[in-house]
Coordinates of C-alpha atoms in Angstrom, one line a residue:
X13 CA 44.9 0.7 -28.0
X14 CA 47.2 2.0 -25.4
X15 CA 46.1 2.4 -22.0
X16 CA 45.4 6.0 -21.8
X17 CA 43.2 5.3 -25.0
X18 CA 41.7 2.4 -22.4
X19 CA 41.3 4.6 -19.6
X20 CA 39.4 7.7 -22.0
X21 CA 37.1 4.8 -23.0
X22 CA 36.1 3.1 -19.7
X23 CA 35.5 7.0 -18.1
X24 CA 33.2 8.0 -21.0
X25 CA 31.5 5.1 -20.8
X26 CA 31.2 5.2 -17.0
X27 CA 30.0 9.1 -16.9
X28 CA 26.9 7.9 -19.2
X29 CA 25.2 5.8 -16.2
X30 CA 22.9 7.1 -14.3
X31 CA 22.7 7.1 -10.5
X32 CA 20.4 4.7 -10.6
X33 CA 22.3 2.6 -13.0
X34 CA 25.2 2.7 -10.6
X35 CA 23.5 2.1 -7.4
X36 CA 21.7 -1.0 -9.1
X37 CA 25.4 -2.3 -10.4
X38 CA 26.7 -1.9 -7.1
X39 CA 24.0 -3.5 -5.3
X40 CA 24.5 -6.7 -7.7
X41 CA 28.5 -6.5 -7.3
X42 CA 28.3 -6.5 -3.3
X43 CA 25.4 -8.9 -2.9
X44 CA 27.7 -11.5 -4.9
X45 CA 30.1 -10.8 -2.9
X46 CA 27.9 -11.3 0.8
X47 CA 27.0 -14.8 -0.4
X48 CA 30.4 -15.7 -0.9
X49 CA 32.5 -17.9 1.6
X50 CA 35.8 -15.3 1.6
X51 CA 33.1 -12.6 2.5
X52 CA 30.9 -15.3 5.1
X53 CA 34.8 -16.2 6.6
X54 CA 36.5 -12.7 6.8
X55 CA 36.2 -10.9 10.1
X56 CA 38.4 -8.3 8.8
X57 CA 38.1 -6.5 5.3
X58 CA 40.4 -4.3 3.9
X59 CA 38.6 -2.0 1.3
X60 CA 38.8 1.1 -0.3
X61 CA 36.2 4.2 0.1
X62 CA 34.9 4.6 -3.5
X63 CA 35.2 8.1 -5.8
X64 CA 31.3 9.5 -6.8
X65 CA 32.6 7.5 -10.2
X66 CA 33.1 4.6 -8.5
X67 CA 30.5 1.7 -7.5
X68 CA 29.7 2.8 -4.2
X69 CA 31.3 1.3 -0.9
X70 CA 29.6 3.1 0.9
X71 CA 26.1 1.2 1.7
X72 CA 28.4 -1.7 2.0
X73 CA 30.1 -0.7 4.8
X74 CA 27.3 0.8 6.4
X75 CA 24.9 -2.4 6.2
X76 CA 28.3 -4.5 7.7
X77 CA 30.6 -2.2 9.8
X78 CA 28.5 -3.4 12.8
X79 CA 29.7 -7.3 12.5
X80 CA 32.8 -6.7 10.0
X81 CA 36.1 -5.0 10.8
X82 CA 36.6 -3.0 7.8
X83 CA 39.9 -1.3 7.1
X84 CA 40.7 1.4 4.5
X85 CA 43.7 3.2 3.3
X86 CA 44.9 6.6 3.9
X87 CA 47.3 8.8 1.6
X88 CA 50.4 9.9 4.0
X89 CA 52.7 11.8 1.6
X90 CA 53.9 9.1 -0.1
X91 CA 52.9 6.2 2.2
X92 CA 49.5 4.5 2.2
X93 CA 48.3 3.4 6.0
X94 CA 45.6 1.0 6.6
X95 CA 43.3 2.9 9.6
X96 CA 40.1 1.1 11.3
X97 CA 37.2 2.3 9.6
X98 CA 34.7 4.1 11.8
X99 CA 32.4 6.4 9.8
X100 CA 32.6 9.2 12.7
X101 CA 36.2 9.1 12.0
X102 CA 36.3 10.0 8.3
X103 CA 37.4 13.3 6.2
X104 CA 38.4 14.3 3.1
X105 CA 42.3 13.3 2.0
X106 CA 45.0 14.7 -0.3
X107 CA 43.3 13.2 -3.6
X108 CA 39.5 14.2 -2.2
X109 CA 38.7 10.9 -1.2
X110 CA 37.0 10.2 2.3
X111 CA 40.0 8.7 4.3
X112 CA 40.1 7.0 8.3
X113 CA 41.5 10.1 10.2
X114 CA 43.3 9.3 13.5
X115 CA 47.1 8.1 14.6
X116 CA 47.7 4.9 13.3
X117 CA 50.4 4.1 16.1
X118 CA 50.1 4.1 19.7
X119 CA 46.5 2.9 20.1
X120 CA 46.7 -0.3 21.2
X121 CA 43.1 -1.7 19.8
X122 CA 44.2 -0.6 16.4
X123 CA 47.5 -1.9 16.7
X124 CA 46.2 -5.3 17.6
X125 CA 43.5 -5.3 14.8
X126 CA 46.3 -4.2 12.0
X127 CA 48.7 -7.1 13.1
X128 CA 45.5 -9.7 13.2
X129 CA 44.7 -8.9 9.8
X130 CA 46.4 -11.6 8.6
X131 CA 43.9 -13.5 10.2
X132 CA 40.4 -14.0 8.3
X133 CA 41.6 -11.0 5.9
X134 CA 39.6 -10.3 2.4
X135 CA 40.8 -8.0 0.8
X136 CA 38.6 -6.4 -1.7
X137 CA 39.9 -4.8 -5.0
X138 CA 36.8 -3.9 -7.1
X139 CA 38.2 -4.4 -11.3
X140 CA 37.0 -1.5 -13.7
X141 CA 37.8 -3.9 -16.2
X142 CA 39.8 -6.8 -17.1
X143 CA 41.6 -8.6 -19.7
X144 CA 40.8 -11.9 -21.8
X145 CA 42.3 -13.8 -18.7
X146 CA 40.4 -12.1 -16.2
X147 CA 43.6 -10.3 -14.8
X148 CA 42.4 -7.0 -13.8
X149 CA 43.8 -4.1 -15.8
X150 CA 45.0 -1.3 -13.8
X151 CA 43.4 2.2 -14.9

């Protein structure tokens, strides 16, 4: 199976849960990941704002923006930029998908949270699926 065959599968098979379904999954996937010690450690999380097929981010980032720095990428032509995310600050980007909005130069707080993200940093990449190794196959 090639991976356009793969990818076909894995989005017919995602289109037959329900909301509910999803919302349950994504409950499940993000509660692991609050009792774990990367999540308990990281003060700054670098995370992407999910598609409507996605498992949603976006309770996530509401229940922890308040005590997390969270950080999601932005599509600029053909550059990606990591922005603070503040959810008065969001709109719709070049691939309809809700993006920081804002300079990502010259302000000096953001400046100083991008160069400390090296600092406590988790960076979250949710799998769609994976091979026999657990290596995460990109779809």
């Amino acid at each position: 199976m090639n991976k356009d065959e793969i990818r076909s599968r894995v989005k017919a098979s995602k289109s037959l849960l329900s909301a509910s379904e999803k919302s349950i999954a994504a409950a499940a996937v993000f509660g692991r990941l609050e009792q774990s010690a990367a999540f308990t450690l990281a003060e700054n999380i670098l995370l992407y704002h999910s598609l409507p097929d996605e498992l949603s981010t976006r309770e996530f980032l509401e229940r922890w923006s308040g005590r997390k720095h969270f950080f999601l990428p932005r599509v600029n032509g053909l550059n990606l930029e990591i922005l603070p995310y503040e959810q008065s600050r969001m709109a719709l980007g070049a691939f309809h998908i809700e993006e920081p909005t804002g300079d990502d130069t010259g302000d000096d707080d953001v400046d100083r949270h991008i160069m400390g993200l090296g600092r406590n940093l988790l960076v979250e990449q949710l799998e769609i699926i994976s091979d026999s190794d657990f290596c995460r196959v990109g779809l």
